[in-house]
Backbone as JSON Lines, residues from 0, in Angstrom:
{"i":0,"aa":"M","n":[-1.02,-16.28,-20.08],"ca":[-1.98,-15.34,-18.75],"c":[-3.34,-15.79,-18.93]}
{"i":1,"aa":"D","n":[-3.78,-15.35,-18.14],"ca":[-4.88,-15.66,-17.93],"c":[-5.7,-14.84,-18.5]}
{"i":2,"aa":"A","n":[-6.77,-15.32,-19.68],"ca":[-7.68,-14.82,-20.85],"c":[-7.94,-13.73,-19.76]}
{"i":3,"aa":"E","n":[-8.74,-13.77,-18.49],"ca":[-9.41,-13.19,-18.26],"c":[-9.4,-12.28,-16.88]}
{"i":4,"aa":"A","n":[-7.55,-12.16,-16.78],"ca":[-6.92,-11.5,-16.29],"c":[-7.19,-9.9,-16.06]}
{"i":5,"aa":"R","n":[-7.21,-9.16,-14.99],"ca":[-8.3,-7.95,-14.72],"c":[-6.35,-6.74,-14.94]}
{"i":6,"aa":"S","n":[-6.86,-5.85,-16.1],"ca":[-6.1,-4.53,-15.94],"c":[-5.69,-4.32,-14.95]}
{"i":7,"aa":"L","n":[-4.63,-3.8,-14.69],"ca":[-4.11,-2.89,-13.32],"c":[-4.54,-1.44,-13.7]}
{"i":8,"aa":"G","n":[-4.68,-1.08,-12.6],"ca":[-5.55,-0.05,-12.08],"c":[-4.85,1.09,-12.19]}
{"i":9,"aa":"N","n":[-5.3,2.6,-12.05],"ca":[-4.78,3.48,-12.78],"c":[-3.32,4.14,-11.49]}
{"i":10,"aa":"I","n":[-2.4,3.94,-12.07],"ca":[-0.88,4.11,-11.11],"c":[-1.09,4.99,-9.82]}
{"i":11,"aa":"F","n":[-1.51,6.13,-10.53],"ca":[-1.38,7.31,-9.67],"c":[-2.5,7.31,-8.51]}
{"i":12,"aa":"R","n":[-3.8,6.37,-8.81],"ca":[-4.63,6.58,-7.28],"c":[-4.25,5.49,-7.21]}
{"i":13,"aa":"H","n":[-3.81,4.47,-7.39],"ca":[-2.84,3.36,-6.26],"c":[-1.22,3.77,-5.62]}
{"i":14,"aa":"L","n":[-0.6,5.01,-5.94],"ca":[0.39,4.82,-5.5],"c":[-0.17,6.01,-4.68]}
{"i":15,"aa":"W","n":[-1.13,7.3,-4.68],"ca":[-1.99,7.68,-3.65],"c":[-2.33,6.82,-2.75]}
{"i":16,"aa":"L","n":[-3.03,5.56,-2.9],"ca":[-3.73,4.84,-1.68],"c":[-2.45,4.49,-1.1]}
{"i":17,"aa":"L","n":[-1.73,3.89,-1.93],"ca":[-0.32,3.18,-1.07],"c":[0.16,3.54,-0.13]}
{"i":18,"aa":"R","n":[0.23,5.09,-0.26],"ca":[0.96,6.57,0.66],"c":[0.22,6.34,1.36]}
{"i":19,"aa":"A","n":[-0.93,6.51,1.74],"ca":[-1.94,6.8,2.71],"c":[-2.3,6.06,3.6]}
{"i":20,"aa":"V","n":[-2.08,4.16,3.06],"ca":[-1.88,3.42,3.66],"c":[-0.7,3.83,4.3]}
{"i":21,"aa":"A","n":[0.4,3.31,3.83],"ca":[1.92,4.1,5.0],"c":[1.83,4.7,5.81]}
{"i":22,"aa":"K","n":[1.59,5.84,5.58],"ca":[1.21,6.91,6.54],"c":[0.6,6.46,7.84]}
{"i":23,"aa":"A","n":[-0.84,5.7,7.86],"ca":[-1.45,5.23,8.67],"c":[-0.86,3.92,8.95]}
{"i":24,"aa":"A","n":[0.0,3.16,8.53],"ca":[0.91,2.38,9.23],"c":[2.1,2.71,10.14]}
{"i":25,"aa":"G","n":[2.38,4.09,9.4],"ca":[2.95,5.21,10.19],"c":[4.67,4.59,9.88]}
{"i":26,"aa":"V","n":[4.61,4.43,8.5],"ca":[5.57,4.41,7.63],"c":[5.93,5.07,6.61]}
{"i":27,"aa":"D","n":[7.18,5.58,6.6],"ca":[8.18,6.5,6.05],"c":[9.06,5.84,4.55]}
{"i":28,"aa":"L","n":[7.83,5.85,3.28],"ca":[8.06,4.92,2.41],"c":[9.59,5.37,1.33]}
{"i":29,"aa":"D","n":[10.05,6.93,1.27],"ca":[10.7,7.37,1.13],"c":[11.85,7.26,2.06]}
{"i":30,"aa":"H","n":[11.6,7.15,3.04],"ca":[12.82,7.34,4.49],"c":[13.15,5.6,4.25]}
{"i":31,"aa":"A","n":[12.32,4.68,4.37],"ca":[12.66,2.99,3.96],"c":[12.86,3.26,3.02]}
{"i":32,"aa":"V","n":[13.52,3.91,1.96],"ca":[14.24,3.62,0.5],"c":[15.93,4.12,1.06]}
{"i":33,"aa":"K","n":[15.7,4.94,1.49],"ca":[16.32,5.65,1.67],"c":[17.89,5.18,2.46]}
{"i":34,"aa":"T","n":[16.9,4.01,3.54],"ca":[18.19,3.81,4.37],"c":[18.32,2.1,3.84]}
{"i":35,"aa":"G","n":[17.67,1.78,2.73],"ca":[17.51,0.39,2.72],"c":[17.1,-0.37,2.77]}
{"i":36,"aa":"Q","n":[15.95,-0.12,4.32],"ca":[14.49,-1.31,4.45],"c":[13.91,-1.51,3.23]}
{"i":37,"aa":"L","n":[14.27,-0.86,2.36],"ca":[13.06,-1.23,1.46],"c":[13.54,-0.51,0.39]}
{"i":38,"aa":"N","n":[13.84,-1.73,-1.24],"ca":[14.51,-1.11,-2.22],"c":[13.6,-1.1,-3.43]}
{"i":39,"aa":"G","n":[13.87,-0.79,-4.22],"ca":[13.09,0.16,-5.47],"c":[12.48,-0.57,-6.46]}
{"i":40,"aa":"L","n":[13.19,-2.11,-6.77],"ca":[11.81,-2.94,-6.98],"c":[11.01,-3.75,-5.8]}
{"i":41,"aa":"D","n":[11.14,-3.69,-4.68],"ca":[10.34,-4.27,-3.55],"c":[8.73,-2.71,-3.64]}
{"i":42,"aa":"Y","n":[9.45,-1.54,-4.24],"ca":[8.9,-0.45,-3.95],"c":[7.76,-0.56,-5.22]}
{"i":43,"aa":"A","n":[8.58,-0.7,-6.34],"ca":[7.65,-1.1,-7.67],"c":[7.21,-1.97,-7.08]}
{"i":44,"aa":"R","n":[7.07,-3.56,-6.33],"ca":[6.69,-4.65,-6.48],"c":[5.43,-4.23,-5.84]}
{"i":45,"aa":"M","n":[5.34,-3.27,-4.88],"ca":[3.79,-3.42,-3.77],"c":[3.06,-2.16,-4.84]}
{"i":46,"aa":"V","n":[3.48,-1.16,-5.21],"ca":[2.83,-0.22,-5.94],"c":[1.78,-1.33,-7.45]}
{"i":47,"aa":"T","n":[2.43,-2.74,-8.01],"ca":[1.67,-3.59,-8.66],"c":[1.08,-4.31,-8.0]}
{"i":48,"aa":"A","n":[1.47,-4.62,-7.17],"ca":[0.23,-5.25,-5.96],"c":[-1.2,-4.59,-6.19]}
{"i":49,"aa":"C","n":[-1.21,-3.53,-5.49],"ca":[-2.2,-2.89,-5.36],"c":[-2.5,-2.44,-6.22]}
{"i":50,"aa":"R","n":[-1.97,-2.22,-7.38],"ca":[-2.85,-1.78,-9.45],"c":[-3.68,-3.18,-9.21]}
{"i":51,"aa":"G","n":[-2.75,-4.21,-8.88],"ca":[-4.17,-5.35,-9.15],"c":[-4.66,-6.4,-8.17]}
{"i":52,"aa":"A","n":[-4.9,-5.59,-7.31],"ca":[-5.67,-6.17,-5.94],"c":[-7.21,-6.31,-6.16]}
{"i":53,"aa":"G","n":[-7.5,-5.48,-6.66],"ca":[-9.21,-5.37,-7.04],"c":[-9.8,-4.66,-5.84]}
{"i":54,"aa":"C","n":[-8.98,-4.61,-4.63],"ca":[-9.25,-3.45,-3.84],"c":[-9.74,-2.38,-3.34]}
{"i":55,"aa":"S","n":[-9.22,-0.82,-4.55],"ca":[-9.57,-0.13,-4.2],"c":[-10.15,0.93,-3.69]}
{"i":56,"aa":"Q","n":[-11.7,0.85,-3.92],"ca":[-12.71,1.05,-3.48],"c":[-12.58,0.63,-1.71]}
{"i":57,"aa":"S","n":[-12.36,-0.31,-1.98],"ca":[-12.41,-0.7,-0.65],"c":[-11.53,0.2,0.59]}
{"i":58,"aa":"C","n":[-9.89,0.04,0.38],"ca":[-9.33,1.2,0.9],"c":[-9.23,2.7,0.96]}
{"i":59,"aa":"A","n":[-9.88,2.66,-0.05],"ca":[-10.14,4.01,-0.07],"c":[-11.56,4.17,1.48]}
{"i":60,"aa":"L","n":[-12.31,3.37,0.86],"ca":[-13.35,3.84,2.08],"c":[-12.0,3.92,3.6]}
{"i":61,"aa":"W","n":[-11.66,2.81,3.8],"ca":[-11.06,2.28,4.73],"c":[-9.97,3.26,5.48]}
{"i":62,"aa":"I","n":[-9.59,4.35,4.15],"ca":[-8.93,5.38,4.61],"c":[-9.46,6.72,5.0]}
{"i":63,"aa":"S","n":[-10.61,7.22,4.37],"ca":[-11.85,7.9,4.72],"c":[-12.09,7.46,5.99]}
{"i":64,"aa":"T","n":[-12.52,6.87,6.81],"ca":[-13.11,6.12,7.44],"c":[-12.46,6.11,8.32]}
{"i":65,"aa":"R","n":[-11.08,5.64,8.47],"ca":[-9.89,5.23,10.04],"c":[-10.21,6.61,10.52]}
{"i":66,"aa":"R","n":[-9.87,6.72,12.25],"ca":[-9.89,7.68,12.86],"c":[-8.4,7.19,13.33]}
{"i":67,"aa":"D","n":[-7.45,8.38,12.99],"ca":[-6.29,8.63,13.13],"c":[-6.33,8.66,15.14]}
{"i":68,"aa":"D","n":[-6.36,7.57,15.79],"ca":[-5.53,8.14,16.93],"c":[-4.2,7.59,17.57]}
{"i":69,"aa":"G","n":[-3.47,7.78,16.63],"ca":[-2.22,6.92,16.62],"c":[-1.16,6.09,16.96]}
{"i":70,"aa":"T","n":[-2.16,4.95,16.89],"ca":[-1.65,3.23,16.43],"c":[-1.84,3.25,15.05]}
{"i":71,"aa":"P","n":[-0.21,3.14,14.65],"ca":[-0.3,2.08,13.41],"c":[-1.04,1.28,12.73]}
{"i":72,"aa":"A","n":[-1.85,1.67,11.78],"ca":[-2.55,-0.39,11.06],"c":[-2.42,-0.06,9.6]}
{"i":73,"aa":"V","n":[-2.8,-1.25,9.43],"ca":[-3.41,-1.7,8.01],"c":[-4.26,-2.32,7.62]}
{"i":74,"aa":"P","n":[-5.14,-2.08,6.61],"ca":[-6.33,-2.48,6.45],"c":[-5.92,-4.05,6.43]}
{"i":75,"aa":"E","n":[-7.38,-5.15,6.73],"ca":[-6.6,-6.58,6.75],"c":[-6.34,-7.39,5.1]}
{"i":76,"aa":"F","n":[-7.12,-6.95,4.14],"ca":[-7.31,-6.96,2.76],"c":[-6.75,-6.34,2.31]}
{"i":77,"aa":"C","n":[-5.44,-5.55,2.63],"ca":[-4.26,-4.99,2.1],"c":[-3.03,-6.0,1.16]}
{"i":78,"aa":"P","n":[-2.92,-5.79,-0.05],"ca":[-2.16,-7.27,-0.34],"c":[-0.71,-7.04,-0.26]}
{"i":79,"aa":"T","n":[-0.02,-5.96,0.31],"ca":[1.01,-5.57,0.37],"c":[1.18,-5.58,2.15]}
{"i":80,"aa":"G","n":[0.42,-5.62,3.37],"ca":[0.46,-5.45,4.43],"c":[1.45,-5.78,4.69]}
{"i":81,"aa":"D","n":[2.12,-7.29,4.09],"ca":[3.29,-7.89,4.93],"c":[4.19,-6.81,4.97]}
{"i":82,"aa":"V","n":[4.57,-6.41,3.9],"ca":[5.86,-5.49,4.21],"c":[5.34,-4.45,4.87]}
{"i":83,"aa":"F","n":[4.06,-3.57,5.0],"ca":[4.17,-2.73,5.7],"c":[4.13,-2.82,7.21]}
{"i":84,"aa":"Q","n":[3.71,-4.04,7.42],"ca":[3.75,-4.49,9.04],"c":[5.91,-5.05,9.69]}
{"i":85,"aa":"R","n":[6.28,-5.19,8.36],"ca":[7.52,-4.98,9.1],"c":[8.66,-3.87,8.8]}
{"i":86,"aa":"L","n":[7.68,-2.88,8.05],"ca":[8.66,-1.82,8.48],"c":[7.67,-0.92,9.01]}
{"i":87,"aa":"M","n":[6.64,-1.3,9.87],"ca":[6.06,-1.01,10.99],"c":[7.02,-0.4,12.09]}
{"i":88,"aa":"P","n":[7.04,0.95,13.26],"ca":[7.33,1.12,13.95],"c":[7.01,0.11,15.31]}
């Protein structure tokens, strides 16, 4: 492991950020897990990727300044954006 590896961020903060981005994307993560579109391991990997990405301030700013016009969106810098894109309506 890299000696300068960044520590993971607070799990609760990143879970909140992940769920807020999911809402902006029009994705119901609970429903995705229940219907088999997303498994528990993938969900855990999403949270871990979010925690290790180092973009929580940018993400929180994106969430707080986003105008909700009903168009699903995910920030370009999101480390789990590919999963959200796959699950978006």
